[in-house]
Amino acid sequence: MARKRLRDLYSNEAVKFFKNVVEDKPLLPFLVPLVLGAWAVERWLVPFSNWVPLAVVLWAMIQHGRFQRQQLVEDLNKKWTRLILNTLPITPLEPCQWLNKLLMEFWPNFLDPKLSKRFQTIVEKRLKHRKPMLIERIQLLDFSLGSCPPSLGMNGARWLTSGDQRVLRMGFEWDTDDMSIMLHAKLAKPLLGTARIVINSIHIKGDLLFMPIIDGQAILYSFVSTPEVRIGVVFGSGGSQTLPATELPGVSSWLDKLFTDTLVKTMVEPRRRCYPLPPVDLRKKAVGGVLSVTVVSASKVVRNSKGSSSERRQNSTGSSPEGSSGGRVLQTLVEVELGELTRRTDVRQGSSPRWDATFNMVLHENMGTLKFYLYEWAASNVKYDLLTSCEVKMTYVADDSTIFWAIGPGSSALAKQVEHCGKEVELVLPFEGINSGELTVRLVLREWQFSDGSNSFNNSAHLSPQQSVYGSPSFQSRTGRKLKITVLEGRDLLAKDRSGKNDPYVKLQYGKSLHRTRTISHALNLVWNEKFEFDEIGGGEYLKIKCYSVDYFGDDNIGCARVNLEGLVEASPRDVWVPLERVNSGELRLLIEVVKSDDGEGTKNGMMVSGNGWIELVLIEAKDLVAADLRGTSDPYVRVQYGNIKKRTKWIISCLLPCHTGCA
């Protein structure tokens, strides 16, 4: 086998050499008969002479040497060209027609379903937090990007160099009327009713940047500037004729603004999104985690150029101590924000303050943005003055690692990857909006929690009664089990009166069920030890917590929190401390356990259980009912029986077209 491969190699080399000689010497085919004739004459005249074959061999050796030198020169030229292209700050424009043809092949069956699912999750989260005044509630019914992919690099693509970072820049244009995004909106007063909003076309045009990081294990991508965005919207319901967009004024502009703002805040330079490229996929879905954040120190902190003209004159004519202005020492603190959870450090003095403050922060999904705000504190001011800020983003990777990335000096990229939970990462973040100043932070991802109830902690995935209880999505389906939540105690709650004490109580909401603890009046030890029971809802429904302090003029909100109850195991209670959000301090201790339901008739709200699963019957409306009284109307209700289980809806007074939704 080896000899055959070697023989084939030599044969190919000989054929290549012969072709090169023929191309270089076009008259060679005509000289071959002359050489053979000379050799025949030589053999006839001098039988023992071999001068002609020797001359031919010598000539062939010279030609082969020239051929090898030519091949070497071509290889060196290719390497030199490649080296120049790799070291040039800007490469020539390269056409990308081949890329768009390849995209057309992969888009319908692979990229469209994958990207539609990914963007659907993002859109659902944004719709929950931002909606116009005309809409009371909005729900995403369908999401499809259509069969027409975007066009990449129509005017070419090129590599740029930004510091030590290589960046690929190419044009992006997406103009399609084949997409289908359907929203169901419940209109607010005075309009009332419901409407279907259909997004059937979109236009996006801009320049994209792709930045490989961590030795090619992830790609950061963003727009160079705010792209052009236009969204086509129609209105209608079911199979009825669609109505013009003017039927709901402001909705089209709201969608345009929502989409543009989302792009600006997440993927317009220097904000970047990250697409990991893991070598393996463990097929685990992270729904939350716990992050330890240590604010170490800052350097080169300066005060904003504010103040009176007299202060500026004093600073220009006389010297002032380091970090001071007008004789006033600069005093700063840092506020850490992750979602709705915020924590603050103590106040420190000088232009290089050191805090060494550690906080435990909660992630409610598989990614998050950690923001740091630097404030100036002054005893004479009621509010803190914001000096500057910076941020770090993080995401879970399918190989069970975690990637942290941030904006580096000169809008470069800072990125680090940790292979497992428990490993510390230290980042030096430049402050945004100013020419100097840095913040040093240390981050430790304590654990990731997954949708199957397991968690990743110190490079191990396991089920534990002490798992994290923080996560996300919400779907409404009963499981047939009971949740028992015990509010045990609280600590470090925000003080609302001058004595530094509170009269706190806690409200728990799960689904549509609401419970409340008793009020503890001016107690140092905040111990409730009260137990509440709920019907468990599958799909990641949150337990919502709100903590209040009783006041004469209305109760004060002193914190709230969300707790994800996925992955609960019977006979394995969770004893957890839950940090309160939207405040700077405060934690509640909860004991969470799940048990099988002993109620044979199922749970509330019309949910019924059988040996094979649950049945949910929703009564929507009725029409053409018979008038049963003398006034020509009726007071209808509906009674439902399933086996031995009987349920009844509420009465609807004087109505022949009842449309109030009820469950049975």
XYZ file of C-alpha atoms in Angstrom, residues 95-498:
404
model
C -17.256 39.582 -2.612
C -19.791 37.554 -0.612
C -22.180 36.268 -3.275
C -21.165 32.722 -2.391
C -22.124 33.341 1.248
C -25.621 34.533 0.343
C -26.159 31.529 -1.944
C -25.080 29.243 0.888
C -27.394 31.116 3.268
C -30.320 30.532 0.901
C -29.739 26.777 1.126
C -29.490 26.618 4.935
C -32.091 29.230 5.862
C -35.491 27.481 5.392
C -34.861 24.235 7.284
C -32.136 25.157 9.767
C -31.507 28.844 10.407
C -35.135 30.049 10.243
C -36.495 27.652 12.936
C -33.420 28.126 15.137
C -33.361 31.929 14.953
C -37.161 32.203 15.214
C -37.105 30.300 18.491
C -34.212 32.386 19.812
C -35.743 35.755 18.901
C -39.193 34.696 20.109
C -37.849 34.383 23.649
C -36.258 37.839 23.445
C -39.417 39.465 22.053
C -41.651 37.894 24.718
C -39.475 39.317 27.496
C -39.433 42.788 25.962
C -43.215 42.828 25.445
C -43.821 42.097 29.124
C -41.999 45.233 30.219
C -42.823 47.703 27.458
C -46.222 48.353 25.891
C -48.135 51.487 24.817
C -50.896 53.089 26.872
C -53.571 51.813 24.465
C -52.723 48.186 25.236
C -53.450 46.612 28.612
C -51.965 43.180 27.899
C -50.170 41.699 24.890
C -49.330 38.083 24.047
C -47.154 36.578 21.310
C -49.116 33.950 19.342
C -46.863 33.135 16.388
C -43.302 33.942 15.393
C -41.702 33.077 12.060
C -38.959 34.969 10.228
C -40.132 33.632 6.872
C -38.309 32.000 3.985
C -36.314 35.030 2.810
C -32.923 35.349 4.551
C -31.021 38.620 5.019
C -28.287 39.646 2.581
C -24.745 39.800 3.952
C -21.868 41.739 2.434
C -23.579 42.755 -0.798
C -20.883 45.417 -1.257
C -18.164 43.105 0.012
C -16.588 42.268 3.371
C -13.211 43.132 4.835
C -11.121 42.491 7.925
C -10.146 45.407 10.146
C -7.680 45.643 13.012
C -8.651 47.405 16.221
C -5.669 47.254 18.545
C -4.844 43.572 18.876
C -8.338 42.518 17.846
C -9.324 41.394 14.344
C -12.787 42.502 13.241
C -14.825 41.425 10.205
C -17.026 44.170 8.780
C -19.791 43.504 6.263
C -23.035 45.065 5.179
C -26.385 43.736 6.418
C -29.678 44.263 4.640
C -32.933 42.478 5.345
C -35.982 43.502 3.370
C -38.718 40.885 3.484
C -42.504 40.755 3.439
C -42.637 37.004 4.060
C -42.355 37.003 7.850
C -45.256 36.333 10.245
C -45.262 37.647 13.803
C -48.737 37.628 15.357
C -49.568 39.452 18.590
C -52.838 39.308 20.531
C -53.531 42.536 22.415
C -56.170 43.381 24.993
C -56.960 47.047 24.593
C -57.145 49.417 27.530
C -59.894 51.935 28.236
C -61.597 53.670 26.521
C -61.163 51.330 23.494
C -61.693 47.962 25.224
C -61.936 44.700 23.313
C -59.106 42.727 21.703
C -57.115 43.068 18.519
C -54.625 41.033 16.545
C -51.447 42.779 15.459
C -49.567 41.128 12.603
C -46.015 42.102 11.644
C -45.677 40.942 8.038
C -42.655 42.886 6.755
C -39.405 44.302 8.067
C -36.565 46.390 6.710
C -33.188 46.549 8.475
C -30.065 48.033 6.905
C -26.694 48.642 8.502
C -23.104 47.472 8.843
C -22.275 44.499 11.072
C -19.078 43.812 12.998
C -17.972 40.283 13.949
C -15.213 39.942 16.534
C -13.761 36.495 17.394
C -12.803 36.170 21.075
C -11.320 33.537 23.397
C -9.316 31.865 20.616
C -12.355 31.496 18.382
C -14.620 29.911 21.025
C -17.142 32.759 20.741
C -18.030 35.666 18.444
C -19.115 39.146 19.488
C -21.395 40.852 16.980
C -22.887 44.325 16.768
C -23.958 47.101 14.399
C -21.484 49.897 13.696
C -24.241 52.498 14.187
C -27.994 52.519 14.659
C -29.447 50.697 11.619
C -32.418 51.728 9.518
C -35.526 49.978 10.840
C -39.010 49.887 9.329
C -41.737 47.457 10.384
C -44.941 46.731 8.458
C -48.001 46.253 10.680
C -51.578 45.228 9.859
C -54.554 44.655 12.132
C -57.417 42.195 12.085
C -58.929 39.184 13.814
C -59.167 35.601 12.566
C -60.038 35.404 8.895
C -61.586 38.864 8.738
C -60.323 41.550 6.397
C -57.251 43.279 7.818
C -57.687 46.877 8.854
C -55.292 49.745 8.148
C -52.671 50.518 10.770
C -54.386 53.803 11.625
C -57.054 51.806 13.486
C -54.685 51.658 16.484
C -52.686 54.885 16.408
C -49.182 54.734 17.785
C -48.747 50.960 17.588
C -46.556 51.007 14.468
C -44.314 53.742 15.868
C -44.193 51.906 19.210
C -42.999 48.705 17.530
C -40.381 50.637 15.527
C -39.134 52.356 18.677
C -39.188 49.125 20.694
C -37.143 47.294 18.077
C -34.685 50.163 17.582
C -34.200 50.726 21.321
C -33.582 47.020 21.836
C -30.900 47.049 19.132
C -29.267 50.208 20.511
C -29.139 48.875 24.068
C -27.877 45.416 23.150
C -25.983 45.350 19.831
C -24.970 48.803 18.581
C -21.316 49.694 19.183
C -19.879 49.531 21.746
C -22.676 47.253 23.046
C -22.190 43.723 21.733
C -23.966 40.402 21.866
C -22.145 37.096 22.162
C -22.639 33.895 20.183
C -20.723 31.006 21.819
C -19.152 28.258 19.692
C -18.742 25.407 22.202
C -16.895 22.236 21.161
C -19.598 20.092 22.828
C -23.282 20.549 23.649
C -24.524 19.030 26.911
C -28.179 19.747 26.004
C -28.935 21.568 29.259
C -31.130 24.654 29.571
C -29.990 27.109 32.247
C -32.860 29.057 33.832
C -31.049 30.928 36.598
C -27.976 31.191 38.729
C -26.210 32.823 41.664
C -23.331 35.238 41.105
C -20.925 36.574 43.711
C -19.751 40.113 42.899
C -16.853 41.822 44.674
C -16.318 45.525 44.010
C -12.596 45.841 44.742
C -11.444 49.375 43.938
C -11.399 52.232 41.445
C -8.590 54.390 40.123
C -8.250 57.835 38.515
C -11.740 58.854 39.608
C -12.547 62.483 38.810
C -15.520 64.676 39.590
C -17.835 65.864 36.824
C -17.092 69.336 35.502
C -19.903 70.944 37.496
C -19.969 73.570 40.157
C -20.115 77.313 40.482
C -17.804 79.777 38.782
C -16.284 80.703 42.127
C -15.298 77.057 42.720
C -13.737 76.878 39.251
C -11.782 80.099 39.907
C -10.547 78.695 43.217
C -9.406 75.509 41.511
C -7.618 77.465 38.783
C -5.779 79.818 41.177
C -4.939 77.453 43.974
C -4.087 73.808 44.454
C -6.496 71.326 45.998
C -5.907 67.923 47.515
C -6.117 64.770 45.403
C -9.666 63.881 44.502
C -11.076 67.158 45.811
C -12.660 70.197 44.254
C -12.947 73.531 45.952
C -11.484 72.026 49.137
C -14.123 69.271 49.216
C -12.802 65.695 49.219
C -14.350 63.404 46.636
C -16.458 60.709 48.311
C -17.842 57.928 46.154
C -19.841 54.714 46.286
C -20.723 52.040 43.714
C -24.210 50.681 43.031
C -24.331 47.173 41.541
C -27.397 46.305 39.450
C -28.464 42.980 37.958
C -31.986 43.119 36.589
C -34.098 44.565 39.397
C -31.654 43.557 42.133
C -29.404 46.389 43.370
C -26.791 46.636 46.111
C -24.554 49.520 47.234
C -21.103 49.742 48.732
C -20.064 52.031 51.572
C -18.743 55.543 50.900
C -14.979 55.912 50.386
C -12.788 58.980 49.896
C -10.194 59.976 47.312
C -9.583 59.445 43.621
C -8.537 55.805 44.173
C -11.140 54.441 46.605
C -11.139 50.825 47.758
C -14.316 49.055 48.873
C -13.753 45.252 48.856
C -17.526 44.809 49.130
C -19.048 41.426 48.158
C -22.677 40.827 47.186
C -24.631 37.768 46.086
C -26.666 38.565 42.970
C -29.386 36.484 41.333
C -29.728 35.627 37.631
C -33.254 34.886 36.367
C -32.191 33.405 33.011
C -29.164 31.987 31.210
C -27.578 35.403 30.673
C -27.435 38.755 32.348
C -25.959 42.258 32.373
C -24.167 43.393 35.516
C -24.072 47.199 35.728
C -21.874 49.322 37.997
C -22.830 52.946 38.717
C -20.299 55.270 40.384
C -21.951 57.981 42.515
C -20.542 60.961 44.355
C -21.796 61.366 47.895
C -22.058 64.731 49.618
C -23.543 65.369 53.039
C -25.298 68.519 51.784
C -27.046 66.746 48.869
C -30.247 64.742 49.156
C -29.513 62.715 46.023
C -26.299 61.108 44.822
C -24.620 62.543 41.721
C -23.952 59.955 39.019
C -20.355 60.275 37.836
C -20.043 57.382 35.365
C -20.825 53.695 34.842
C -19.629 50.456 33.245
C -21.041 46.972 32.733
C -20.199 43.289 32.328
C -22.280 40.773 30.404
C -22.316 37.038 30.969
C -23.900 34.006 29.350
C -24.136 30.275 29.924
C -22.443 28.126 27.255
C -23.714 24.701 26.190
C -20.483 22.992 27.330
C -21.240 24.085 30.954
C -18.791 26.991 30.892
C -19.528 30.695 31.356
C -18.344 33.638 29.248
C -17.917 37.162 30.654
C -17.363 40.084 28.275
C -17.220 43.857 28.574
C -16.112 47.026 26.790
C -12.354 47.425 27.072
C -10.066 50.446 26.632
C -10.698 52.253 23.366
C -13.920 50.273 22.757
C -11.942 47.047 22.507
C -13.287 43.749 23.844
C -12.564 42.241 27.254
C -13.558 38.582 27.421
C -12.869 35.704 29.778
C -14.225 32.175 30.017
C -14.464 29.934 33.078
C -14.783 26.188 32.560
C -16.848 25.538 35.692
C -18.658 27.254 38.540
C -16.662 28.473 41.510
C -13.739 29.874 39.506
C -12.937 33.543 40.131
C -12.571 36.097 37.327
C -10.995 39.523 37.838
C -11.782 42.306 35.359
C -10.479 45.869 35.132
C -13.285 47.859 33.499
C -12.784 51.335 32.026
C -15.514 53.774 32.963
C -17.733 54.889 30.091
C -18.096 58.495 28.989
C -14.852 59.760 30.541
C -11.248 59.649 29.401
C -9.855 58.124 32.571
C -10.857 55.891 35.433
C -11.083 52.154 35.944
C -13.056 49.820 38.189
C -11.666 46.506 39.390
C -14.192 43.755 40.121
C -14.055 40.043 40.902
C -16.826 37.709 39.740
C -17.551 34.162 40.870
C -20.406 32.216 39.296
C -21.553 30.141 42.263
C -24.055 27.962 40.406
C -26.262 27.537 37.370
C -29.710 26.010 37.765
C -31.262 24.029 34.926
C -34.829 23.404 33.818
C -34.685 19.734 34.880
C -34.078 20.725 38.509
C -30.352 19.961 38.553
C -27.696 22.561 39.149
C -24.066 23.055 38.231
C -21.941 23.819 41.260
C -18.150 23.615 41.364
C -18.018 21.568 38.144
C -20.745 19.126 39.208
C -24.411 18.778 38.279
C -26.688 17.230 40.867
C -30.061 17.392 42.530
C -30.055 18.956 45.958
C -32.588 20.347 48.417
C -30.370 23.435 48.697
C -30.564 24.309 45.002
C -30.897 27.819 43.695
C -34.478 28.989 43.438
C -34.119 31.632 40.798
C -35.155 31.284 37.185
C -37.536 32.385 34.491
C -40.263 31.426 32.096
C -43.906 31.087 33.021
C -46.558 28.729 31.667
C -49.871 27.860 33.279
C -50.487 24.136 33.849
C -51.288 22.418 37.149
C -49.236 19.382 38.179
C -51.480 17.850 40.856
C -49.059 18.616 43.715
C -49.217 21.077 46.593
C -46.587 23.687 47.373
C -45.986 24.486 51.022
C -44.149 27.782 51.533
C -43.045 28.718 55.034
C -41.918 32.296 55.636
C -39.410 31.757 58.448
C -37.603 35.033 59.130
C -36.031 38.156 57.684
C -32.863 40.165 58.171
C -31.349 43.533 57.192
C -34.709 44.874 56.001
C -34.791 48.497 54.882
C -35.634 50.840 57.779
C -38.428 53.329 57.081
C -38.764 55.207 60.388
C -36.298 57.266 62.421
